[in-house]
CSV table of C-alpha atoms and ligand atoms in Angstrom, one decimal:
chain,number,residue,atom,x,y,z
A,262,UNK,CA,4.9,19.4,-10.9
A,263,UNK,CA,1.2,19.7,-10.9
A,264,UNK,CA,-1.0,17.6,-7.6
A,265,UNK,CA,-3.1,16.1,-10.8
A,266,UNK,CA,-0.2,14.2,-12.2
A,267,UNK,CA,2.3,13.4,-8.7
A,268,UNK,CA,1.9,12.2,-5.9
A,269,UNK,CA,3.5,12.9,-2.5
A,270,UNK,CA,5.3,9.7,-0.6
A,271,UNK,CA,7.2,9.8,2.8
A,272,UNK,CA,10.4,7.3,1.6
A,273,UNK,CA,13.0,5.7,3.8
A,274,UNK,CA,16.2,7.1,2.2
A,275,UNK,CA,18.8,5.7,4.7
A,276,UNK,CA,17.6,3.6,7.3
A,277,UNK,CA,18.6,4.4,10.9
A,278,UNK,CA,17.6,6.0,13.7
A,279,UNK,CA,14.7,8.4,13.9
A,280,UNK,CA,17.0,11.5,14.9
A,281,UNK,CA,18.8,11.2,11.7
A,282,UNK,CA,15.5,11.7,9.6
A,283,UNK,CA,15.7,8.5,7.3
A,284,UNK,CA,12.3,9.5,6.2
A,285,UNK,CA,12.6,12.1,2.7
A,286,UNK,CA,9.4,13.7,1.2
A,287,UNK,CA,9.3,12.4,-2.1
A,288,UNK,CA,7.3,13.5,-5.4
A,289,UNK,CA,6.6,10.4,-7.3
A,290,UNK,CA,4.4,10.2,-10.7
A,291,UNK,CA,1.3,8.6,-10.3
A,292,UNK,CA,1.3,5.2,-11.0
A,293,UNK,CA,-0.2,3.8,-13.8
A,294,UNK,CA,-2.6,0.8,-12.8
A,295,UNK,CA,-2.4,-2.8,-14.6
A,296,UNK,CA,-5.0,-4.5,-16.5
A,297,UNK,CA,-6.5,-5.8,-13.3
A,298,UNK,CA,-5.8,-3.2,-11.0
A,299,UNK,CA,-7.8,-0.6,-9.5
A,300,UNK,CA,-6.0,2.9,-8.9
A,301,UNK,CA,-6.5,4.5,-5.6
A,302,UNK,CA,-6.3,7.7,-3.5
A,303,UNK,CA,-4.6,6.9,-0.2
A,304,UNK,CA,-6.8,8.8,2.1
A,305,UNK,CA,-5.6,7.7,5.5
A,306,UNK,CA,-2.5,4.8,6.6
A,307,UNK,CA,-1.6,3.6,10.1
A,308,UNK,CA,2.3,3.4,10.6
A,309,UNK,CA,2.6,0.5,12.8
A,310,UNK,CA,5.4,-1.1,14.8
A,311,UNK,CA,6.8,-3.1,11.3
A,312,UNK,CA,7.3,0.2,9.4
A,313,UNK,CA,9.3,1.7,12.6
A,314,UNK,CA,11.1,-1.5,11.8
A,315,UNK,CA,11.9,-0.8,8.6
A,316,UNK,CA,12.6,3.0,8.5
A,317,UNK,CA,15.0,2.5,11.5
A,318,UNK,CA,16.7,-0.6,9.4
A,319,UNK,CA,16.3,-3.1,11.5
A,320,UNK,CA,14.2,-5.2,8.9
A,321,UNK,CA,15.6,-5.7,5.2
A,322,UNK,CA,13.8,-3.8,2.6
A,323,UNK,CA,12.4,-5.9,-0.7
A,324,UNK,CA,13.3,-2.5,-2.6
A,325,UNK,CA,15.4,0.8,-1.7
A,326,UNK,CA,13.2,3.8,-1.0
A,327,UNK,CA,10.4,2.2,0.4
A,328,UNK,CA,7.6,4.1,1.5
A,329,UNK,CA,6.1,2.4,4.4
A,330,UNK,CA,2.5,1.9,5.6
A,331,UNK,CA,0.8,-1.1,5.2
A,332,UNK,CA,-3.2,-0.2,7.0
A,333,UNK,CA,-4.3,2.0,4.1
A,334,UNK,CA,-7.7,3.6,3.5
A,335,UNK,CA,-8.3,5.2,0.0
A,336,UNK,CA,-10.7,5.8,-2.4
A,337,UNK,CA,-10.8,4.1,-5.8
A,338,UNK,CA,-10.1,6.4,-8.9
A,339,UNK,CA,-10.2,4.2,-12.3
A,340,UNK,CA,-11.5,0.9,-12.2
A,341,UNK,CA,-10.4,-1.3,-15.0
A,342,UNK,CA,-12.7,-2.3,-17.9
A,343,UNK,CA,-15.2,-5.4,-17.3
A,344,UNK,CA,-15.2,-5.2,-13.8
A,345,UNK,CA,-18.3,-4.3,-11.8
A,346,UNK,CA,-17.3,-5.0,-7.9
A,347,UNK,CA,-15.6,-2.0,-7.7
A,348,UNK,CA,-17.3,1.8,-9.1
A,349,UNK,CA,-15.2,5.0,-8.9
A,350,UNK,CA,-15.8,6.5,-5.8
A,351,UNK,CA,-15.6,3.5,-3.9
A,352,UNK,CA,-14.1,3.6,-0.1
A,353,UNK,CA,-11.2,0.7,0.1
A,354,UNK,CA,-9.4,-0.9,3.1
A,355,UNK,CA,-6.0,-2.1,1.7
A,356,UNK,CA,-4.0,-4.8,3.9
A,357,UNK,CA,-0.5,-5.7,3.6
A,358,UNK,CA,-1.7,-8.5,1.2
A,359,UNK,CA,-0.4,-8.3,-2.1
A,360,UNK,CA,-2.7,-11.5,-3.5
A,361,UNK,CA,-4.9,-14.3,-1.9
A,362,UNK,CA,-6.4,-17.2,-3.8
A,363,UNK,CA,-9.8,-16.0,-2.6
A,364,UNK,CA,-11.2,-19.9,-2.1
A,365,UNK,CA,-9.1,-21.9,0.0
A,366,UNK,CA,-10.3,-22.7,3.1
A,367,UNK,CA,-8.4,-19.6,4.8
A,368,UNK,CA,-9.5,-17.1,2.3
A,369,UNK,CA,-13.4,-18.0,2.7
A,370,UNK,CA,-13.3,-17.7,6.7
A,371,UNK,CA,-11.8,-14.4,6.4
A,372,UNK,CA,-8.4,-15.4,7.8
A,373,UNK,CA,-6.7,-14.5,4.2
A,374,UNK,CA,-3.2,-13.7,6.1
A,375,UNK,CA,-3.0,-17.5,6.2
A,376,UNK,CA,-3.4,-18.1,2.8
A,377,UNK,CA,-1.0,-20.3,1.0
A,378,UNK,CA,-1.1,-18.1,-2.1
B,596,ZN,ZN1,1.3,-3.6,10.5
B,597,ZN,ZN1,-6.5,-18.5,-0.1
């Protein structure tokens, strides 16, 4: 498996205790962006206390085989058609955030984790 077409990902296999090793080095394809998504190069991604959390099971996972990290730093790859706020290149910060309205009251002070969307 060529590094141009997989990726590498540290996944939680079993959940438990850090002396058991429930993290497994994983080879994943590269994912394929939506129509409005950008793709990105994970560069750098702080482990904090949550994903200690999750890799030792005591939160519940959304999905088996999570790879945690949540504080990401990468830099953008494709950028889809049409859009112009984001060129190849780029440098990215990437919260936990999946989505945001981007103009409640929240979203336009900068305090998007307390967006109702
Ligand atoms: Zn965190
Ligand atoms: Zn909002």
């Amino acid at each position: 498996m060529g590094a141009r077409n997989s990726m590498r990902a540290w996944r939680v296999s079993t959940p438990g205790a850090l002396d058991g090793h429930p993290l497994e080095m994983a080879h994943e394809p590269i994912p394929e962006p939506g129509p409005d998504e950008l793709l990105v190069r994970v560069l750098a991604c702080g482990v904090c206390r949550t994903d200690l959390h999750v890799v030792e099971g005591d939160l519940a996972v959304h999905r088996a085989g999570v790879v945690p990290g949540h504080e990401i730093v990468a830099e953008v790859r494709t950028v889809p058609a049409g859009r112009d706020d984001f060129a190849i290149g780029d440098r990215v910060g990437i919260p936990w955030l999946r989505h945001t309205c981007g103009v409640c009251r929240y979203c336009r002070r900068g305090a998007e984790n307390l967006c109702p969307d």
